[in-house]
């Protein structure tokens, strides 16, 4: 809170979701939060790793990466696990929220730049150096641990609406995400998900919509187009930092990094393992099977105790299913279905028994199945790249959200344009600027004598403060 609240005499907890209807909730732990601030000489180092994609042996398509924060703090004993008098005793456990800022003195004042919001993964202490370390990951790590079970079959739904449904189910509010407008232009004829983690659902969505998913400095999940596009207009005023650069007082369209700013020679790796000049994408249309049919029948009788309600989870034999309806086959008196929740993969049905004896019933669910049609393969290639690099084929992973030939062709053409030639990334170690974020454009002077410079978009960077600031950045050339 901006100001501490004094004299609190009551706390209230509100349970918004519980595993069984009609049951009493059970509070296992409930205590006042503890907030501590460490700055200046209390800090040994702060390291932030943020990236829009991960690099592996394949094309960076549909990848999601959690940003990482590692903080080393001077340990005066409060972080020791055996210190029972410490105010933090027993509280150094996973999922403690950690926020970090880096500041710079500007005009006799300090400007603070947020580095993001993270949750602790592990704590450690080192007795020989009297230091404590906390490693924390951003919100996307939380989404990896929660399950998206409430997906229903939707028709002609946009990628933006689908992303919002996933994030809402994960318990996020609208202030916790940014979904860029381009995702409203991507429409899926039919969309659904099997029970998967919220993060995996976002990954499948990003893969089919050619988008990227990452957390920004405000702790929000940001979902947008994966294409690296440089700005058309000046977003300045931005100035080149290097003092020896002859045009250091000239307004530039993007932030500039001169030779005096980086410490070691620039690297421009070819990334041959991420070159593909023939792209194959498979579209697999789906269509309703026709009239409703039986999609689930309980294999053994379901016992409903007298005076109780039981919840039965019915998993369809051949999902996805829409317009499902649950019923009991010849139910005895006093036994009925009082509620049902239908999803693409199955249903949760509440069966009530108001009688005085236990009863056995058979649950049946009917619905309309979505049936996969014959797949269509779309192949695009670049003859010039194949002549220079050889034939390098990339088969796009099958994704149930890719259902039309037009969508498959759009994906294939976008991938070919980005990966037919060796990647034009640049890597450098430099003095750093914490105000630069993922997706920001920069101008890098690569040759001072010949006045060579190029514009890049930041796709990965690592900031490290240990009494000084040092940064490692990966930039990618984009289209303007």
mmCIF file of N, CA, C and O in Angstrom, residues 311-358:
data_model
loop_
_atom_site.group_PDB
_atom_site.id
_atom_site.type_symbol
_atom_site.label_atom_id
_atom_site.label_comp_id
_atom_site.label_asym_id
_atom_site.label_seq_id
_atom_site.Cartn_x
_atom_site.Cartn_y
_atom_site.Cartn_z
ATOM 1 N N UNK A 311 -20.535 -35.247 -7.425
ATOM 2 C CA UNK A 311 -20.114 -34.655 -8.698
ATOM 3 C C UNK A 311 -19.357 -35.702 -9.495
ATOM 4 O O UNK A 311 -18.378 -36.280 -8.996
ATOM 5 N N UNK A 312 -19.822 -35.958 -10.698
ATOM 6 C CA UNK A 312 -19.215 -36.953 -11.579
ATOM 7 C C UNK A 312 -18.521 -36.230 -12.733
ATOM 8 O O UNK A 312 -19.122 -35.352 -13.374
ATOM 9 N N UNK A 313 -17.280 -36.569 -12.975
ATOM 10 C CA UNK A 313 -16.539 -36.015 -14.113
ATOM 11 C C UNK A 313 -16.592 -37.017 -15.250
ATOM 12 O O UNK A 313 -16.065 -38.131 -15.136
ATOM 13 N N UNK A 314 -17.241 -36.617 -16.323
ATOM 14 C CA UNK A 314 -17.382 -37.486 -17.492
ATOM 15 C C UNK A 314 -16.410 -37.035 -18.570
ATOM 16 O O UNK A 314 -16.486 -35.887 -19.028
ATOM 17 N N UNK A 315 -15.508 -37.902 -18.959
ATOM 18 C CA UNK A 315 -14.557 -37.576 -20.015
ATOM 19 C C UNK A 315 -15.014 -38.243 -21.310
ATOM 20 O O UNK A 315 -15.168 -39.461 -21.379
ATOM 21 N N UNK A 316 -15.242 -37.416 -22.320
ATOM 22 C CA UNK A 316 -15.745 -37.937 -23.588
ATOM 23 C C UNK A 316 -14.728 -38.880 -24.224
ATOM 24 O O UNK A 316 -13.517 -38.662 -24.130
ATOM 25 N N UNK A 317 -15.255 -39.889 -24.876
ATOM 26 C CA UNK A 317 -14.381 -40.870 -25.511
ATOM 27 C C UNK A 317 -13.688 -40.281 -26.733
ATOM 28 O O UNK A 317 -12.559 -40.643 -27.051
ATOM 29 N N UNK A 318 -14.346 -39.357 -27.424
ATOM 30 C CA UNK A 318 -13.792 -38.801 -28.659
ATOM 31 C C UNK A 318 -14.049 -37.298 -28.693
ATOM 32 O O UNK A 318 -14.915 -36.824 -29.422
ATOM 33 N N UNK A 319 -13.316 -36.512 -27.892
ATOM 34 C CA UNK A 319 -13.510 -35.057 -27.910
ATOM 35 C C UNK A 319 -12.890 -34.450 -29.170
ATOM 36 O O UNK A 319 -12.104 -35.133 -29.850
ATOM 37 N N UNK A 320 -13.277 -33.213 -29.502
ATOM 38 C CA UNK A 320 -14.146 -32.298 -28.749
ATOM 39 C C UNK A 320 -15.620 -32.537 -29.044
ATOM 40 O O UNK A 320 -15.983 -33.070 -30.099
ATOM 41 N N UNK A 321 -16.460 -32.104 -28.105
ATOM 42 C CA UNK A 321 -17.910 -32.265 -28.214
ATOM 43 C C UNK A 321 -18.562 -30.933 -27.869
ATOM 44 O O UNK A 321 -18.120 -30.232 -26.956
ATOM 45 N N UNK A 322 -19.617 -30.578 -28.589
ATOM 46 C CA UNK A 322 -20.362 -29.355 -28.284
ATOM 47 C C UNK A 322 -21.841 -29.697 -28.135
ATOM 48 O O UNK A 322 -22.288 -30.789 -28.509
ATOM 49 N N UNK A 323 -22.582 -28.757 -27.563
ATOM 50 C CA UNK A 323 -24.033 -28.909 -27.342
ATOM 51 C C UNK A 323 -24.346 -30.196 -26.572
ATOM 52 O O UNK A 323 -25.287 -30.931 -26.898
ATOM 53 N N UNK A 324 -23.563 -30.464 -25.545
ATOM 54 C CA UNK A 324 -23.743 -31.694 -24.777
ATOM 55 C C UNK A 324 -24.925 -31.560 -23.806
ATOM 56 O O UNK A 324 -25.228 -30.467 -23.315
ATOM 57 N N UNK A 325 -25.567 -32.701 -23.545
ATOM 58 C CA UNK A 325 -26.683 -32.777 -22.595
ATOM 59 C C UNK A 325 -26.519 -34.046 -21.778
ATOM 60 O O UNK A 325 -26.352 -35.143 -22.334
ATOM 61 N N UNK A 326 -26.552 -33.913 -20.455
ATOM 62 C CA UNK A 326 -26.406 -35.066 -19.561
ATOM 63 C C UNK A 326 -27.773 -35.531 -19.082
ATOM 64 O O UNK A 326 -28.679 -34.719 -18.866
ATOM 65 N N UNK A 327 -27.910 -36.834 -18.902
ATOM 66 C CA UNK A 327 -29.169 -37.395 -18.402
ATOM 67 C C UNK A 327 -28.871 -38.664 -17.622
ATOM 68 O O UNK A 327 -27.789 -39.256 -17.748
ATOM 69 N N UNK A 328 -29.850 -39.086 -16.799
ATOM 70 C CA UNK A 328 -29.753 -40.337 -16.051
ATOM 71 C C UNK A 328 -30.672 -41.352 -16.696
ATOM 72 O O UNK A 328 -31.814 -41.054 -17.052
ATOM 73 N N UNK A 329 -30.165 -42.557 -16.839
ATOM 74 C CA UNK A 329 -30.945 -43.611 -17.481
ATOM 75 C C UNK A 329 -31.842 -44.281 -16.442
ATOM 76 O O UNK A 329 -31.362 -44.914 -15.506
ATOM 77 N N UNK A 330 -33.162 -44.103 -16.612
ATOM 78 C CA UNK A 330 -34.159 -44.671 -15.698
ATOM 79 C C UNK A 330 -33.811 -44.398 -14.237
ATOM 80 O O UNK A 330 -33.614 -45.331 -13.433
ATOM 81 N N UNK A 331 -33.717 -43.122 -13.836
ATOM 82 C CA UNK A 331 -33.311 -42.814 -12.455
ATOM 83 C C UNK A 331 -34.400 -43.183 -11.454
ATOM 84 O O UNK A 331 -35.595 -43.053 -11.741
ATOM 85 N N UNK A 332 -34.031 -43.643 -10.285
ATOM 86 C CA UNK A 332 -35.018 -43.916 -9.233
ATOM 87 C C UNK A 332 -35.594 -42.610 -8.695
ATOM 88 O O UNK A 332 -35.045 -41.526 -8.912
ATOM 89 N N UNK A 333 -36.696 -42.717 -7.974
ATOM 90 C CA UNK A 333 -37.352 -41.540 -7.412
ATOM 91 C C UNK A 333 -36.413 -40.824 -6.448
ATOM 92 O O UNK A 333 -35.714 -41.459 -5.656
ATOM 93 N N UNK A 334 -36.400 -39.494 -6.547
ATOM 94 C CA UNK A 334 -35.584 -38.687 -5.655
ATOM 95 C C UNK A 334 -34.171 -38.448 -6.135
ATOM 96 O O UNK A 334 -33.413 -37.727 -5.483
ATOM 97 N N UNK A 335 -33.773 -39.047 -7.254
ATOM 98 C CA UNK A 335 -32.428 -38.860 -7.793
ATOM 99 C C UNK A 335 -32.527 -38.082 -9.093
ATOM 100 O O UNK A 335 -33.272 -38.469 -10.008
ATOM 101 N N UNK A 336 -31.785 -36.998 -9.184
ATOM 102 C CA UNK A 336 -31.845 -36.164 -10.394
ATOM 103 C C UNK A 336 -30.548 -35.371 -10.545
ATOM 104 O O UNK A 336 -29.764 -35.231 -9.602
ATOM 105 N N UNK A 337 -30.364 -34.859 -11.757
ATOM 106 C CA UNK A 337 -29.233 -33.970 -12.044
ATOM 107 C C UNK A 337 -29.634 -32.551 -11.668
ATOM 108 O O UNK A 337 -30.654 -32.038 -12.141
ATOM 109 N N UNK A 338 -28.854 -31.917 -10.809
ATOM 110 C CA UNK A 338 -29.195 -30.565 -10.355
ATOM 111 C C UNK A 338 -28.332 -29.500 -11.014
ATOM 112 O O UNK A 338 -28.695 -28.315 -11.006
ATOM 113 N N UNK A 339 -27.206 -29.877 -11.593
ATOM 114 C CA UNK A 339 -26.349 -28.914 -12.279
ATOM 115 C C UNK A 339 -25.370 -29.675 -13.157
ATOM 116 O O UNK A 339 -25.033 -30.832 -12.880
ATOM 117 N N UNK A 340 -24.925 -29.019 -14.221
ATOM 118 C CA UNK A 340 -23.929 -29.626 -15.109
ATOM 119 C C UNK A 340 -23.126 -28.518 -15.772
ATOM 120 O O UNK A 340 -23.659 -27.460 -16.104
ATOM 121 N N UNK A 341 -21.852 -28.779 -15.936
ATOM 122 C CA UNK A 341 -20.957 -27.845 -16.604
ATOM 123 C C UNK A 341 -20.292 -28.599 -17.746
ATOM 124 O O UNK A 341 -19.636 -29.620 -17.521
ATOM 125 N N UNK A 342 -20.475 -28.074 -18.955
ATOM 126 C CA UNK A 342 -20.040 -28.780 -20.148
ATOM 127 C C UNK A 342 -18.809 -28.101 -20.746
ATOM 128 O O UNK A 342 -18.764 -26.882 -20.911
ATOM 129 N N UNK A 343 -17.816 -28.926 -21.071
ATOM 130 C CA UNK A 343 -16.589 -28.433 -21.685
ATOM 131 C C UNK A 343 -16.337 -29.202 -22.974
ATOM 132 O O UNK A 343 -17.079 -30.133 -23.321
ATOM 133 N N UNK A 344 -15.277 -28.825 -23.678
ATOM 134 C CA UNK A 344 -14.973 -29.487 -24.945
ATOM 135 C C UNK A 344 -14.543 -30.932 -24.740
ATOM 136 O O UNK A 344 -14.800 -31.796 -25.576
ATOM 137 N N UNK A 345 -13.901 -31.215 -23.621
ATOM 138 C CA UNK A 345 -13.324 -32.533 -23.360
ATOM 139 C C UNK A 345 -14.213 -33.431 -22.515
ATOM 140 O O UNK A 345 -14.011 -34.640 -22.455
ATOM 141 N N UNK A 346 -15.183 -32.849 -21.797
ATOM 142 C CA UNK A 346 -16.012 -33.639 -20.899
ATOM 143 C C UNK A 346 -17.010 -32.763 -20.169
ATOM 144 O O UNK A 346 -17.265 -31.613 -20.542
ATOM 145 N N UNK A 347 -17.581 -33.312 -19.113
ATOM 146 C CA UNK A 347 -18.599 -32.594 -18.348
ATOM 147 C C UNK A 347 -18.447 -32.920 -16.872
ATOM 148 O O UNK A 347 -17.969 -33.999 -16.494
ATOM 149 N N UNK A 348 -18.849 -31.964 -16.037
ATOM 150 C CA UNK A 348 -18.937 -32.186 -14.604
ATOM 151 C C UNK A 348 -20.406 -32.103 -14.221
ATOM 152 O O UNK A 348 -21.051 -31.064 -14.409
ATOM 153 N N UNK A 349 -20.946 -33.201 -13.720
ATOM 154 C CA UNK A 349 -22.385 -33.326 -13.492
ATOM 155 C C UNK A 349 -22.635 -33.538 -12.001
ATOM 156 O O UNK A 349 -22.028 -34.422 -11.377
ATOM 157 N N UNK A 350 -23.526 -32.726 -11.417
ATOM 158 C CA UNK A 350 -23.912 -32.853 -10.008
ATOM 159 C C UNK A 350 -25.214 -33.642 -9.925
ATOM 160 O O UNK A 350 -26.244 -33.232 -10.490
ATOM 161 N N UNK A 351 -25.176 -34.786 -9.229
ATOM 162 C CA UNK A 351 -26.340 -35.658 -9.093
ATOM 163 C C UNK A 351 -26.781 -35.652 -7.628
ATOM 164 O O UNK A 351 -25.985 -35.929 -6.733
ATOM 165 N N UNK A 352 -28.042 -35.345 -7.395
ATOM 166 C CA UNK A 352 -28.575 -35.227 -6.041
ATOM 167 C C UNK A 352 -29.524 -36.385 -5.734
ATOM 168 O O UNK A 352 -30.301 -36.816 -6.594
ATOM 169 N N UNK A 353 -29.425 -36.878 -4.499
ATOM 170 C CA UNK A 353 -30.319 -37.930 -4.025
ATOM 171 C C UNK A 353 -31.054 -37.414 -2.791
ATOM 172 O O UNK A 353 -30.464 -37.248 -1.725
ATOM 173 N N UNK A 354 -32.342 -37.113 -2.944
ATOM 174 C CA UNK A 354 -33.143 -36.613 -1.815
ATOM 175 C C UNK A 354 -33.843 -37.745 -1.077
ATOM 176 O O UNK A 354 -34.588 -37.489 -0.121
ATOM 177 N N UNK A 355 -33.642 -38.996 -1.506
ATOM 178 C CA UNK A 355 -34.299 -40.131 -0.867
ATOM 179 C C UNK A 355 -33.609 -40.544 0.415
ATOM 180 O O UNK A 355 -32.595 -39.977 0.837
ATOM 181 N N UNK A 356 -34.139 -41.594 1.019
ATOM 182 C CA UNK A 356 -33.618 -42.072 2.285
ATOM 183 C C UNK A 356 -32.680 -43.244 2.159
ATOM 184 O O UNK A 356 -32.226 -43.766 3.183
ATOM 185 N N UNK A 357 -32.377 -43.686 0.936
ATOM 186 C CA UNK A 357 -31.488 -44.824 0.745
ATOM 187 C C UNK A 357 -30.500 -44.527 -0.371
ATOM 188 O O UNK A 357 -30.780 -43.727 -1.270
ATOM 189 N N UNK A 358 -29.343 -45.188 -0.329
ATOM 190 C CA UNK A 358 -28.360 -45.035 -1.402
ATOM 191 C C UNK A 358 -28.940 -45.579 -2.701
ATOM 192 O O UNK A 358 -29.651 -46.604 -2.698
#
